[in-house]
């Protein structure tokens, strides 16, 4: 009996952080921009926003590639129940870090997997609690000038110098804070019919 070929895998994101994380699984994949409006809905919680956008991204790409297994992901910083996304500018990043100084923030990282040809779709949420040190303006300014993390929710890259802004991270999925929770992603891929371990090259 000949084993059926593995379905193709697509990451519904052009984020270099998510691409680098998915490369750890040693699965062949391509990245496709999902073209999804990321505006929060009125009254939408950060967790609900992250889940909705992750699924919307996976569905958008899946419509173009119905025979592929598509991963969508999104991350929203939860600051006192208010969604905080990518700052985009230096000034917004300063404001974000000032607001988060000395606080515990929950980064809501969601992942979705969609496979249109079988009707499979599922989502998972990987919340990460992050405790920020009390930061002074000089530290914030120096960090932002060095790293320019304007494409990161919450303005901090924990995988590089941003770790020095923090006093603790609590998570059961260690890559979630970087942008793609790989433990949950692997579980969803297996459910969709693509075993990461057996498909690795």
Short mmCIF file of C-alpha atoms in Angstrom, two decimals:
data_model
loop_
_atom_site.label_atom_id
_atom_site.label_comp_id
_atom_site.label_asym_id
_atom_site.label_seq_id
_atom_site.Cartn_x
_atom_site.Cartn_y
_atom_site.Cartn_z
CA UNK A 1 0.00 0.00 0.00
CA UNK A 2 1.45 3.35 -1.07
CA UNK A 3 1.24 6.11 1.52
CA UNK A 4 -0.72 9.12 0.34
CA UNK A 5 1.38 12.24 -0.18
CA UNK A 6 1.36 14.85 2.56
CA UNK A 7 -0.77 17.91 1.88
CA UNK A 8 1.08 21.12 1.21
CA UNK A 9 1.52 23.51 4.12
CA UNK A 10 1.01 27.27 3.97
CA UNK A 11 1.69 29.86 6.65
CA UNK A 12 -0.93 32.56 6.30
CA UNK A 13 1.48 35.27 7.36
CA UNK A 14 4.43 37.25 6.07
CA UNK A 15 5.80 37.76 9.60
CA UNK A 16 9.49 36.84 9.66
CA UNK A 17 9.13 35.85 13.31
CA UNK A 18 6.42 33.28 12.57
CA UNK A 19 8.28 32.05 9.51
CA UNK A 20 11.45 31.47 11.55
CA UNK A 21 9.46 29.61 14.21
CA UNK A 22 7.68 27.35 11.73
CA UNK A 23 11.03 26.51 10.11
CA UNK A 24 11.95 24.74 13.35
CA UNK A 25 9.51 21.95 12.44
CA UNK A 26 11.51 21.17 9.27
CA UNK A 27 8.37 20.97 7.18
CA UNK A 28 8.33 22.43 3.65
CA UNK A 29 5.94 25.39 3.55
CA UNK A 30 5.28 28.65 1.79
CA UNK A 31 4.17 31.98 3.23
CA UNK A 32 1.17 33.82 1.83
CA UNK A 33 -0.13 37.22 2.95
CA UNK A 34 -3.69 36.81 4.26
CA UNK A 35 -4.92 40.35 3.50
CA UNK A 36 -7.23 40.60 6.53
CA UNK A 37 -8.55 43.76 8.20
CA UNK A 38 -7.24 43.63 11.78
CA UNK A 39 -9.49 46.34 13.22
CA UNK A 40 -11.02 45.24 16.55
CA UNK A 41 -14.80 44.98 16.75
CA UNK A 42 -16.60 47.21 19.28
CA UNK A 43 -16.23 45.69 22.75
CA UNK A 44 -14.12 42.78 21.49
CA UNK A 45 -11.80 41.30 24.11
CA UNK A 46 -8.11 40.79 23.28
CA UNK A 47 -8.51 36.98 23.40
CA UNK A 48 -11.56 37.05 21.13
CA UNK A 49 -9.79 39.41 18.73
CA UNK A 50 -6.70 37.19 18.50
CA UNK A 51 -8.82 34.06 17.88
CA UNK A 52 -11.01 35.77 15.29
CA UNK A 53 -8.05 37.17 13.35
CA UNK A 54 -6.08 33.91 13.42
CA UNK A 55 -9.05 32.06 11.93
CA UNK A 56 -9.82 34.84 9.45
CA UNK A 57 -6.22 34.75 8.18
CA UNK A 58 -6.24 30.96 7.78
CA UNK A 59 -9.62 31.02 6.03
CA UNK A 60 -8.58 33.83 3.67
CA UNK A 61 -5.53 31.92 2.46
CA UNK A 62 -7.39 28.59 2.43
CA UNK A 63 -9.93 30.01 -0.04
CA UNK A 64 -7.05 30.54 -2.48
CA UNK A 65 -5.40 27.17 -1.69
CA UNK A 66 -8.22 24.74 -0.80
CA UNK A 67 -6.05 21.60 -0.91
CA UNK A 68 -3.44 22.92 1.50
CA UNK A 69 -3.21 22.91 5.27
CA UNK A 70 -3.14 26.59 6.23
CA UNK A 71 -1.90 28.09 9.50
CA UNK A 72 -3.13 31.48 10.67
CA UNK A 73 -1.93 33.23 13.81
CA UNK A 74 -2.38 36.49 15.64
CA UNK A 75 -1.16 38.09 18.84
CA UNK A 76 -2.78 40.83 20.87
CA UNK A 77 -1.43 42.33 24.09
CA UNK A 78 -4.10 42.48 26.78
CA UNK A 79 -3.57 45.62 28.87
CA UNK A 80 -6.31 45.86 31.50
CA UNK A 81 -8.74 44.20 29.10
CA UNK A 82 -7.90 46.54 26.21
CA UNK A 83 -6.33 45.15 23.03
CA UNK A 84 -2.92 46.59 22.21
CA UNK A 85 -1.33 45.69 18.89
CA UNK A 86 1.81 46.63 16.97
CA UNK A 87 2.89 50.21 17.69
CA UNK A 88 4.02 51.04 14.15
CA UNK A 89 5.86 54.19 15.29
CA UNK A 90 8.47 55.15 17.88
CA UNK A 91 6.06 57.45 19.70
CA UNK A 92 3.41 54.75 20.09
CA UNK A 93 6.05 52.26 21.24
CA UNK A 94 7.19 54.68 23.96
CA UNK A 95 3.59 55.08 25.11
CA UNK A 96 3.04 51.31 25.15
CA UNK A 97 6.14 50.58 27.22
CA UNK A 98 5.41 53.42 29.66
CA UNK A 99 1.93 51.98 30.16
CA UNK A 100 3.24 48.43 30.67
CA UNK A 101 6.09 49.41 33.00
CA UNK A 102 5.74 47.55 36.30
CA UNK A 103 2.61 45.73 35.10
CA UNK A 104 1.70 42.14 34.30
CA UNK A 105 0.42 41.91 30.72
CA UNK A 106 -1.23 38.93 29.07
CA UNK A 107 -0.16 38.38 25.47
CA UNK A 108 -3.00 36.49 23.78
CA UNK A 109 -1.48 34.40 21.01
CA UNK A 110 -3.93 32.48 18.85
CA UNK A 111 -3.32 29.88 16.14
CA UNK A 112 -5.78 28.44 13.65
CA UNK A 113 -5.44 25.62 11.15
CA UNK A 114 -7.80 25.29 8.19
CA UNK A 115 -7.96 22.59 5.52
CA UNK A 116 -10.76 23.38 3.11
CA UNK A 117 -10.71 20.09 1.17
CA UNK A 118 -11.64 18.12 4.32
CA UNK A 119 -13.63 20.84 6.07
CA UNK A 120 -11.21 20.90 9.00
CA UNK A 121 -10.78 24.08 10.97
CA UNK A 122 -9.81 24.61 14.58
CA UNK A 123 -8.28 27.27 16.80
CA UNK A 124 -6.23 27.33 19.98
CA UNK A 125 -5.31 30.15 22.34
CA UNK A 126 -1.95 30.30 24.12
CA UNK A 127 -2.01 33.12 26.69
CA UNK A 128 1.34 34.26 28.05
CA UNK A 129 1.68 36.27 31.26
CA UNK A 130 4.53 38.76 31.06
CA UNK A 131 5.68 40.84 34.01
CA UNK A 132 7.50 44.05 33.01
CA UNK A 133 10.13 45.62 35.21
CA UNK A 134 9.59 49.19 36.31
CA UNK A 135 11.19 51.03 33.40
CA UNK A 136 12.47 54.59 33.28
CA UNK A 137 12.28 56.73 30.16
CA UNK A 138 16.01 56.40 29.45
CA UNK A 139 15.76 52.60 29.38
CA UNK A 140 12.71 52.70 27.14
CA UNK A 141 14.33 55.14 24.72
CA UNK A 142 17.62 53.21 24.58
CA UNK A 143 15.86 49.90 24.00
CA UNK A 144 13.61 51.24 21.24
CA UNK A 145 16.50 52.95 19.43
CA UNK A 146 18.49 49.71 19.44
CA UNK A 147 15.74 47.22 18.54
CA UNK A 148 13.04 49.26 16.78
CA UNK A 149 10.37 46.63 17.63
CA UNK A 150 7.61 48.57 15.92
CA UNK A 151 6.18 45.45 14.25
CA UNK A 152 5.74 43.59 17.58
CA UNK A 153 2.60 43.67 19.71
CA UNK A 154 3.51 45.43 22.94
CA UNK A 155 6.79 46.85 21.59
CA UNK A 156 9.06 44.20 23.12
CA UNK A 157 10.98 41.32 21.50
CA UNK A 158 11.62 38.77 24.23
CA UNK A 159 13.82 36.66 21.97
CA UNK A 160 16.45 39.41 21.86
CA UNK A 161 17.22 42.44 24.05
CA UNK A 162 13.58 42.87 25.05
CA UNK A 163 14.11 40.11 27.61
CA UNK A 164 15.93 42.73 29.71
CA UNK A 165 12.66 44.67 30.06
CA UNK A 166 11.00 41.75 31.84
CA UNK A 167 11.06 40.17 35.28
CA UNK A 168 9.01 37.02 34.49
CA UNK A 169 7.28 35.06 31.72
CA UNK A 170 4.64 32.39 32.41
CA UNK A 171 3.61 30.12 29.53
CA UNK A 172 2.95 26.45 28.78
CA UNK A 173 3.92 26.90 25.11
CA UNK A 174 7.40 28.50 25.02
CA UNK A 175 7.28 30.00 21.52
CA UNK A 176 3.87 31.64 21.99
CA UNK A 177 5.30 34.98 23.05
CA UNK A 178 7.39 35.22 19.87
CA UNK A 179 4.23 34.82 17.79
CA UNK A 180 3.45 31.16 17.02
CA UNK A 181 2.74 28.59 19.78
CA UNK A 182 4.44 25.55 18.27
CA UNK A 183 3.10 22.95 20.73
CA UNK A 184 -0.48 23.92 19.89
CA UNK A 185 0.38 24.30 16.20
CA UNK A 186 1.74 20.74 16.10
CA UNK A 187 -1.42 19.41 17.77
CA UNK A 188 -3.65 21.20 15.24
CA UNK A 189 -1.54 20.01 12.30
CA UNK A 190 -1.85 16.40 13.49
CA UNK A 191 -5.62 16.82 13.75
CA UNK A 192 -5.67 18.22 10.21
CA UNK A 193 -3.83 15.17 8.88
CA UNK A 194 -0.28 16.50 8.72
CA UNK A 195 2.01 14.95 11.32
CA UNK A 196 4.93 17.37 11.86
CA UNK A 197 7.24 14.68 13.19
CA UNK A 198 6.73 12.24 10.34
CA UNK A 199 6.70 14.98 7.72
CA UNK A 200 9.93 16.62 8.89
CA UNK A 201 12.87 16.65 6.50
#
